[in-house]
């Protein structure tokens, strides 16, 4: 199976590097020229547990150099999903599929519009990574990856993809209903990302102050109310799971925090903004998520 990683930042490099190390036919695609040059020259450098290893990879800024692929693994930010979908569909073979492990919601709908519902696989991952520089990443957390069809019939590659990822030390399982899994990840992003980005703290510090704990609680409770209005099945201990994730990833800077630090456009629209959008459509008040969305957008306005 030929795999193309579209969006080879921290997570794209982590998955691409581990897949390459396991012997998979994988190609990395990204628009950052200095990064791509470093990947081709030195391989991807993955730092973990005090050790650093270099894994040879193939990378490019030009999708035309990659040609036909069987699986396009999407790791771009939400704002770039539509463009990534166009690139992916131009590369896919007749029986190819798209897999998104992006943060937030709304990406699957964009990919489905471009490729058709029977070719879109969605998932979440508890793996974590941070960019250290061109061609260099920190593997900052490990955990399970879960994938499943967004809404179409089961794709012939679904279980093969899970097996290939698992073989690359990316423990992956499949599920018949991916939506509750996606929403569970969304609750964590809703409760952690914007607050840590705005307050310039790490995930674990959310638990240290009653004020930030209350903000997490309120943001997630609002999201739970929205999920209930849309008949989304959620775990009864969803809020506690969010606190557990913050605890388990205590030293980490959230992806949204990293984006703010680097002056990049965040995924606020696909996280708290997604909750706000659904809430407004159903007449539900979500003042905390509305405020968090507005504040992050205000920060972004200074560097967009």
mmCIF file of C-alpha atoms in Angstrom:
data_model
loop_
_atom_site.group_PDB
_atom_site.id
_atom_site.type_symbol
_atom_site.label_atom_id
_atom_site.label_comp_id
_atom_site.label_asym_id
_atom_site.label_seq_id
_atom_site.Cartn_x
_atom_site.Cartn_y
_atom_site.Cartn_z
ATOM 1 C CA UNK A 1 0.000 0.000 0.000
ATOM 2 C CA UNK A 2 1.362 3.400 -0.992
ATOM 3 C CA UNK A 3 0.651 6.045 1.649
ATOM 4 C CA UNK A 4 0.883 9.811 1.234
ATOM 5 C CA UNK A 5 0.937 12.072 4.291
ATOM 6 C CA UNK A 6 -0.642 15.420 3.396
ATOM 7 C CA UNK A 7 0.469 17.947 5.990
ATOM 8 C CA UNK A 8 3.805 16.784 7.360
ATOM 9 C CA UNK A 9 4.082 18.870 10.490
ATOM 10 C CA UNK A 10 4.603 17.314 13.911
ATOM 11 C CA UNK A 11 1.928 14.622 13.650
ATOM 12 C CA UNK A 12 2.472 13.998 9.951
ATOM 13 C CA UNK A 13 6.189 13.482 10.566
ATOM 14 C CA UNK A 14 5.504 11.215 13.540
ATOM 15 C CA UNK A 15 3.187 8.942 11.576
ATOM 16 C CA UNK A 16 5.249 9.184 8.405
ATOM 17 C CA UNK A 17 8.502 8.482 10.209
ATOM 18 C CA UNK A 18 7.198 5.495 12.158
ATOM 19 C CA UNK A 19 5.529 4.074 9.049
ATOM 20 C CA UNK A 20 8.766 4.435 7.073
ATOM 21 C CA UNK A 21 10.737 2.843 9.909
ATOM 22 C CA UNK A 22 8.354 -0.137 9.769
ATOM 23 C CA UNK A 23 8.965 -0.552 6.042
ATOM 24 C CA UNK A 24 5.825 1.071 4.650
ATOM 25 C CA UNK A 25 5.855 2.816 1.265
ATOM 26 C CA UNK A 26 5.187 6.322 2.562
ATOM 27 C CA UNK A 27 5.669 9.784 1.087
ATOM 28 C CA UNK A 28 5.423 13.087 2.992
ATOM 29 C CA UNK A 29 3.916 16.173 1.384
ATOM 30 C CA UNK A 30 4.217 19.671 2.844
ATOM 31 C CA UNK A 31 4.493 23.297 1.711
ATOM 32 C CA UNK A 32 7.353 24.213 4.100
ATOM 33 C CA UNK A 33 10.356 24.024 1.770
ATOM 34 C CA UNK A 34 13.081 24.185 4.435
ATOM 35 C CA UNK A 35 11.354 21.390 6.352
ATOM 36 C CA UNK A 36 11.000 19.188 3.265
ATOM 37 C CA UNK A 37 14.642 19.763 2.341
ATOM 38 C CA UNK A 38 15.737 18.725 5.839
ATOM 39 C CA UNK A 39 13.560 15.611 5.694
ATOM 40 C CA UNK A 40 15.071 14.536 2.388
ATOM 41 C CA UNK A 41 18.635 15.313 3.482
ATOM 42 C CA UNK A 42 18.691 14.010 7.044
ATOM 43 C CA UNK A 43 15.444 12.071 7.433
ATOM 44 C CA UNK A 44 12.942 12.831 10.161
ATOM 45 C CA UNK A 45 14.508 13.257 13.594
ATOM 46 C CA UNK A 46 12.255 11.927 16.361
ATOM 47 C CA UNK A 47 13.178 12.730 19.967
ATOM 48 C CA UNK A 48 11.588 10.581 22.650
ATOM 49 C CA UNK A 49 12.500 9.645 26.235
ATOM 50 C CA UNK A 50 15.832 11.416 25.986
ATOM 51 C CA UNK A 51 16.840 9.656 22.783
ATOM 52 C CA UNK A 52 16.933 10.925 19.200
ATOM 53 C CA UNK A 53 16.786 8.806 16.086
ATOM 54 C CA UNK A 54 16.863 9.670 12.383
ATOM 55 C CA UNK A 55 14.566 7.840 9.983
ATOM 56 C CA UNK A 56 15.042 8.221 6.208
ATOM 57 C CA UNK A 57 11.872 9.461 4.496
ATOM 58 C CA UNK A 58 10.759 10.707 1.090
ATOM 59 C CA UNK A 59 9.272 14.209 1.138
ATOM 60 C CA UNK A 60 8.115 16.744 -1.421
ATOM 61 C CA UNK A 61 6.372 20.092 -1.812
ATOM 62 C CA UNK A 62 4.950 19.030 -5.187
ATOM 63 C CA UNK A 63 2.111 16.463 -5.271
ATOM 64 C CA UNK A 64 2.826 15.784 -8.953
ATOM 65 C CA UNK A 65 6.075 14.103 -7.920
ATOM 66 C CA UNK A 66 4.205 11.591 -5.778
ATOM 67 C CA UNK A 67 1.768 10.275 -8.388
ATOM 68 C CA UNK A 68 -0.909 7.711 -7.543
ATOM 69 C CA UNK A 69 -1.463 6.687 -3.926
ATOM 70 C CA UNK A 70 -3.661 4.159 -2.131
ATOM 71 C CA UNK A 71 -4.132 6.041 1.136
ATOM 72 C CA UNK A 72 -3.967 9.782 1.704
ATOM 73 C CA UNK A 73 -3.493 10.514 5.408
ATOM 74 C CA UNK A 74 -4.632 14.071 6.149
ATOM 75 C CA UNK A 75 -2.866 16.008 8.899
ATOM 76 C CA UNK A 76 -3.299 19.623 7.769
ATOM 77 C CA UNK A 77 -4.995 22.242 9.937
ATOM 78 C CA UNK A 78 -8.754 22.614 9.509
ATOM 79 C CA UNK A 79 -8.417 25.791 7.429
ATOM 80 C CA UNK A 80 -6.377 23.890 4.823
ATOM 81 C CA UNK A 81 -8.670 20.855 4.600
ATOM 82 C CA UNK A 82 -10.476 21.884 1.410
ATOM 83 C CA UNK A 83 -7.195 22.368 -0.445
ATOM 84 C CA UNK A 84 -5.822 19.112 0.972
ATOM 85 C CA UNK A 85 -8.963 17.319 -0.194
ATOM 86 C CA UNK A 86 -8.359 18.500 -3.755
ATOM 87 C CA UNK A 87 -4.754 17.330 -3.619
ATOM 88 C CA UNK A 88 -5.717 13.983 -2.116
ATOM 89 C CA UNK A 89 -8.412 13.188 -4.658
ATOM 90 C CA UNK A 90 -6.018 13.994 -7.498
ATOM 91 C CA UNK A 91 -3.573 11.414 -6.105
ATOM 92 C CA UNK A 92 -5.945 8.594 -5.161
ATOM 93 C CA UNK A 93 -6.040 5.393 -7.157
ATOM 94 C CA UNK A 94 -9.317 3.742 -8.164
ATOM 95 C CA UNK A 95 -9.745 1.958 -4.837
ATOM 96 C CA UNK A 96 -7.932 4.526 -2.703
ATOM 97 C CA UNK A 97 -9.173 6.094 0.522
ATOM 98 C CA UNK A 98 -8.704 9.222 2.619
ATOM 99 C CA UNK A 99 -7.964 9.011 6.338
ATOM 100 C CA UNK A 100 -8.275 12.076 8.542
ATOM 101 C CA UNK A 101 -6.819 12.123 12.042
ATOM 102 C CA UNK A 102 -7.160 15.892 12.300
ATOM 103 C CA UNK A 103 -8.270 17.762 15.385
ATOM 104 C CA UNK A 104 -11.779 19.127 15.617
ATOM 105 C CA UNK A 105 -14.911 18.523 13.585
ATOM 106 C CA UNK A 106 -16.064 19.474 10.107
ATOM 107 C CA UNK A 107 -13.102 17.977 8.267
ATOM 108 C CA UNK A 108 -14.892 14.757 7.318
ATOM 109 C CA UNK A 109 -17.715 16.672 5.660
ATOM 110 C CA UNK A 110 -15.228 18.590 3.511
ATOM 111 C CA UNK A 111 -13.398 15.409 2.517
ATOM 112 C CA UNK A 112 -16.665 13.600 1.789
ATOM 113 C CA UNK A 113 -17.771 16.369 -0.547
ATOM 114 C CA UNK A 114 -14.510 16.015 -2.451
ATOM 115 C CA UNK A 115 -14.069 12.235 -2.510
ATOM 116 C CA UNK A 116 -17.453 10.643 -1.750
ATOM 117 C CA UNK A 117 -18.679 9.082 1.483
ATOM 118 C CA UNK A 118 -17.418 5.570 0.737
ATOM 119 C CA UNK A 119 -13.793 6.736 0.546
ATOM 120 C CA UNK A 120 -13.527 8.724 3.786
ATOM 121 C CA UNK A 121 -12.150 7.094 6.929
ATOM 122 C CA UNK A 122 -12.081 9.171 10.122
ATOM 123 C CA UNK A 123 -10.342 8.708 13.389
ATOM 124 C CA UNK A 124 -8.708 10.108 16.470
ATOM 125 C CA UNK A 125 -5.296 9.520 17.936
ATOM 126 C CA UNK A 126 -3.862 10.001 21.393
ATOM 127 C CA UNK A 127 -0.351 10.233 19.954
ATOM 128 C CA UNK A 128 1.296 13.586 20.555
ATOM 129 C CA UNK A 129 4.131 15.436 18.833
ATOM 130 C CA UNK A 130 5.736 18.874 18.662
ATOM 131 C CA UNK A 131 7.850 20.492 15.954
ATOM 132 C CA UNK A 132 11.365 21.304 17.185
ATOM 133 C CA UNK A 133 12.640 22.679 13.887
ATOM 134 C CA UNK A 134 12.912 21.734 10.212
ATOM 135 C CA UNK A 135 12.892 17.935 10.027
ATOM 136 C CA UNK A 136 12.857 17.551 13.829
ATOM 137 C CA UNK A 137 9.997 16.575 16.139
ATOM 138 C CA UNK A 138 9.433 15.610 19.758
ATOM 139 C CA UNK A 139 7.271 12.515 20.325
ATOM 140 C CA UNK A 140 5.462 13.923 23.347
ATOM 141 C CA UNK A 141 2.814 11.317 24.055
ATOM 142 C CA UNK A 142 1.609 7.857 23.124
ATOM 143 C CA UNK A 143 -1.857 6.353 23.047
ATOM 144 C CA UNK A 144 -4.432 4.552 20.994
ATOM 145 C CA UNK A 145 -5.665 5.453 17.522
ATOM 146 C CA UNK A 146 -9.235 4.550 16.549
ATOM 147 C CA UNK A 147 -10.566 4.689 12.974
ATOM 148 C CA UNK A 148 -13.877 4.021 11.241
ATOM 149 C CA UNK A 149 -15.997 5.040 8.293
ATOM 150 C CA UNK A 150 -17.527 8.511 8.468
ATOM 151 C CA UNK A 151 -20.846 7.538 6.922
ATOM 152 C CA UNK A 152 -20.323 5.239 3.928
ATOM 153 C CA UNK A 153 -20.064 1.474 3.713
ATOM 154 C CA UNK A 154 -16.907 -0.134 5.059
ATOM 155 C CA UNK A 155 -13.926 0.516 2.785
ATOM 156 C CA UNK A 156 -11.855 -2.457 1.675
ATOM 157 C CA UNK A 157 -8.716 -0.841 3.129
ATOM 158 C CA UNK A 158 -10.093 -0.056 6.610
ATOM 159 C CA UNK A 159 -8.718 -3.058 8.485
ATOM 160 C CA UNK A 160 -5.514 -3.135 6.430
ATOM 161 C CA UNK A 161 -4.852 0.495 7.381
ATOM 162 C CA UNK A 162 -5.343 -0.343 11.072
ATOM 163 C CA UNK A 163 -2.927 -3.262 10.752
ATOM 164 C CA UNK A 164 -0.264 -1.184 8.975
ATOM 165 C CA UNK A 165 -0.455 1.567 11.601
ATOM 166 C CA UNK A 166 -0.288 -0.952 14.439
ATOM 167 C CA UNK A 167 2.741 -2.576 12.821
ATOM 168 C CA UNK A 168 4.414 0.844 12.961
ATOM 169 C CA UNK A 169 3.996 1.058 16.759
ATOM 170 C CA UNK A 170 0.851 3.178 16.298
ATOM 171 C CA UNK A 171 -1.662 1.006 18.168
ATOM 172 C CA UNK A 172 -4.835 1.230 16.055
ATOM 173 C CA UNK A 173 -8.283 -0.346 16.246
ATOM 174 C CA UNK A 174 -11.457 0.014 14.171
ATOM 175 C CA UNK A 175 -15.008 0.824 15.196
ATOM 176 C CA UNK A 176 -18.361 0.581 13.451
ATOM 177 C CA UNK A 177 -19.483 3.957 14.825
ATOM 178 C CA UNK A 178 -16.754 6.588 14.846
ATOM 179 C CA UNK A 179 -18.934 9.549 15.860
ATOM 180 C CA UNK A 180 -18.919 9.002 19.646
ATOM 181 C CA UNK A 181 -15.137 8.575 19.456
ATOM 182 C CA UNK A 182 -14.758 11.845 17.549
ATOM 183 C CA UNK A 183 -16.993 13.667 20.009
ATOM 184 C CA UNK A 184 -15.042 12.308 22.968
ATOM 185 C CA UNK A 185 -11.871 13.796 21.459
ATOM 186 C CA UNK A 186 -13.778 17.010 20.717
ATOM 187 C CA UNK A 187 -14.733 17.370 24.394
ATOM 188 C CA UNK A 188 -11.051 17.175 25.327
ATOM 189 C CA UNK A 189 -10.110 19.767 22.722
ATOM 190 C CA UNK A 190 -12.986 22.030 23.802
ATOM 191 C CA UNK A 191 -11.895 21.882 27.424
ATOM 192 C CA UNK A 192 -8.138 22.105 26.998
ATOM 193 C CA UNK A 193 -6.964 23.793 23.803
ATOM 194 C CA UNK A 194 -8.365 27.318 23.823
ATOM 195 C CA UNK A 195 -7.909 27.833 27.559
ATOM 196 C CA UNK A 196 -4.264 26.740 27.514
ATOM 197 C CA UNK A 197 -3.619 28.801 24.379
ATOM 198 C CA UNK A 198 -5.113 31.955 25.885
ATOM 199 C CA UNK A 199 -3.465 31.607 29.294
ATOM 200 C CA UNK A 200 -0.061 30.423 28.027
ATOM 201 C CA UNK A 201 -0.035 27.375 30.296
ATOM 202 C CA UNK A 202 0.586 23.677 29.787
ATOM 203 C CA UNK A 203 -2.169 21.078 29.956
ATOM 204 C CA UNK A 204 -1.507 19.964 33.508
ATOM 205 C CA UNK A 205 -1.637 23.509 34.847
ATOM 206 C CA UNK A 206 -5.360 23.595 34.044
ATOM 207 C CA UNK A 207 -5.848 21.421 37.113
ATOM 208 C CA UNK A 208 -3.878 23.667 39.458
ATOM 209 C CA UNK A 209 -6.236 26.637 39.696
ATOM 210 C CA UNK A 210 -9.953 26.580 40.584
ATOM 211 C CA UNK A 211 -10.563 29.269 37.952
ATOM 212 C CA UNK A 212 -9.192 27.202 35.064
ATOM 213 C CA UNK A 213 -10.864 24.022 36.331
ATOM 214 C CA UNK A 214 -14.179 25.871 36.333
ATOM 215 C CA UNK A 215 -13.582 27.134 32.795
ATOM 216 C CA UNK A 216 -12.881 23.588 31.599
ATOM 217 C CA UNK A 217 -15.974 22.337 33.398
ATOM 218 C CA UNK A 218 -18.230 25.010 31.885
ATOM 219 C CA UNK A 219 -16.896 24.661 28.331
ATOM 220 C CA UNK A 220 -17.295 20.883 28.354
ATOM 221 C CA UNK A 221 -20.744 20.990 29.989
ATOM 222 C CA UNK A 222 -21.917 23.298 27.203
ATOM 223 C CA UNK A 223 -20.520 20.892 24.599
ATOM 224 C CA UNK A 224 -22.274 17.981 26.309
ATOM 225 C CA UNK A 225 -25.579 19.856 26.131
ATOM 226 C CA UNK A 226 -25.075 20.428 22.404
ATOM 227 C CA UNK A 227 -24.176 16.766 21.855
ATOM 228 C CA UNK A 228 -27.359 15.724 23.644
ATOM 229 C CA UNK A 229 -29.441 18.019 21.433
ATOM 230 C CA UNK A 230 -28.001 16.267 18.369
ATOM 231 C CA UNK A 231 -28.519 12.763 19.817
ATOM 232 C CA UNK A 232 -24.812 12.038 20.077
ATOM 233 C CA UNK A 233 -24.058 9.124 22.383
ATOM 234 C CA UNK A 234 -21.538 10.237 25.009
ATOM 235 C CA UNK A 235 -19.878 8.642 28.002
ATOM 236 C CA UNK A 236 -21.428 9.532 31.393
ATOM 237 C CA UNK A 237 -17.949 10.376 32.669
ATOM 238 C CA UNK A 238 -17.003 12.538 29.663
ATOM 239 C CA UNK A 239 -15.986 15.495 31.827
ATOM 240 C CA UNK A 240 -13.758 13.395 34.059
ATOM 241 C CA UNK A 241 -12.135 11.945 30.937
ATOM 242 C CA UNK A 242 -11.160 15.476 29.897
ATOM 243 C CA UNK A 243 -9.495 16.091 33.258
ATOM 244 C CA UNK A 244 -7.751 12.713 32.967
ATOM 245 C CA UNK A 245 -6.381 13.675 29.546
ATOM 246 C CA UNK A 246 -5.092 16.981 30.922
ATOM 247 C CA UNK A 247 -3.463 15.050 33.748
ATOM 248 C CA UNK A 248 -1.933 12.436 31.417
ATOM 249 C CA UNK A 249 -0.548 15.122 29.080
ATOM 250 C CA UNK A 250 0.447 17.500 31.881
ATOM 251 C CA UNK A 251 3.851 18.581 30.452
ATOM 252 C CA UNK A 252 2.463 19.182 26.955
ATOM 253 C CA UNK A 253 1.618 22.481 25.301
ATOM 254 C CA UNK A 254 -1.676 22.003 23.452
ATOM 255 C CA UNK A 255 -1.665 22.109 19.659
ATOM 256 C CA UNK A 256 -3.638 25.353 19.748
ATOM 257 C CA UNK A 257 -1.145 26.798 22.186
ATOM 258 C CA UNK A 258 1.669 25.831 19.828
ATOM 259 C CA UNK A 259 -0.180 27.514 16.959
ATOM 260 C CA UNK A 260 -0.611 30.746 18.922
ATOM 261 C CA UNK A 261 3.047 30.664 19.975
ATOM 262 C CA UNK A 262 4.125 30.301 16.334
ATOM 263 C CA UNK A 263 1.687 32.863 14.941
ATOM 264 C CA UNK A 264 -0.264 30.247 12.995
ATOM 265 C CA UNK A 265 -4.001 30.181 12.356
ATOM 266 C CA UNK A 266 -5.576 27.849 14.928
ATOM 267 C CA UNK A 267 -8.330 25.268 14.620
ATOM 268 C CA UNK A 268 -10.714 27.204 16.860
ATOM 269 C CA UNK A 269 -13.458 27.079 14.195
ATOM 270 C CA UNK A 270 -13.376 23.270 14.235
ATOM 271 C CA UNK A 271 -13.416 23.006 18.031
ATOM 272 C CA UNK A 272 -15.125 25.610 20.252
ATOM 273 C CA UNK A 273 -16.399 27.348 17.116
ATOM 274 C CA UNK A 274 -17.986 24.081 15.989
ATOM 275 C CA UNK A 275 -19.864 23.825 19.291
ATOM 276 C CA UNK A 276 -20.934 27.461 18.940
ATOM 277 C CA UNK A 277 -22.201 26.893 15.396
ATOM 278 C CA UNK A 278 -24.292 23.845 16.354
ATOM 279 C CA UNK A 279 -25.586 25.614 19.465
ATOM 280 C CA UNK A 280 -26.770 28.632 17.490
ATOM 281 C CA UNK A 281 -28.579 26.369 15.025
ATOM 282 C CA UNK A 282 -30.456 24.663 17.863
ATOM 283 C CA UNK A 283 -31.080 27.693 20.088
ATOM 284 C CA UNK A 284 -28.708 26.654 22.878
ATOM 285 C CA UNK A 285 -26.700 29.221 24.845
ATOM 286 C CA UNK A 286 -22.974 28.437 25.098
ATOM 287 C CA UNK A 287 -21.433 31.634 26.530
ATOM 288 C CA UNK A 288 -18.087 30.099 27.528
ATOM 289 C CA UNK A 289 -17.456 28.549 24.120
ATOM 290 C CA UNK A 290 -18.599 31.769 22.460
ATOM 291 C CA UNK A 291 -16.142 33.787 24.539
ATOM 292 C CA UNK A 292 -13.256 31.357 23.988
ATOM 293 C CA UNK A 293 -13.874 31.396 20.233
ATOM 294 C CA UNK A 294 -13.973 35.194 20.130
ATOM 295 C CA UNK A 295 -10.821 35.562 22.229
ATOM 296 C CA UNK A 296 -8.760 33.156 20.121
ATOM 297 C CA UNK A 297 -9.966 34.851 16.934
ATOM 298 C CA UNK A 298 -8.932 38.194 18.419
ATOM 299 C CA UNK A 299 -5.435 36.871 19.110
ATOM 300 C CA UNK A 300 -5.221 35.541 15.550
ATOM 301 C CA UNK A 301 -6.273 38.891 14.099
ATOM 302 C CA UNK A 302 -2.930 40.351 15.150
ATOM 303 C CA UNK A 303 -0.912 38.065 12.908
ATOM 304 C CA UNK A 304 -3.193 36.903 10.092
#
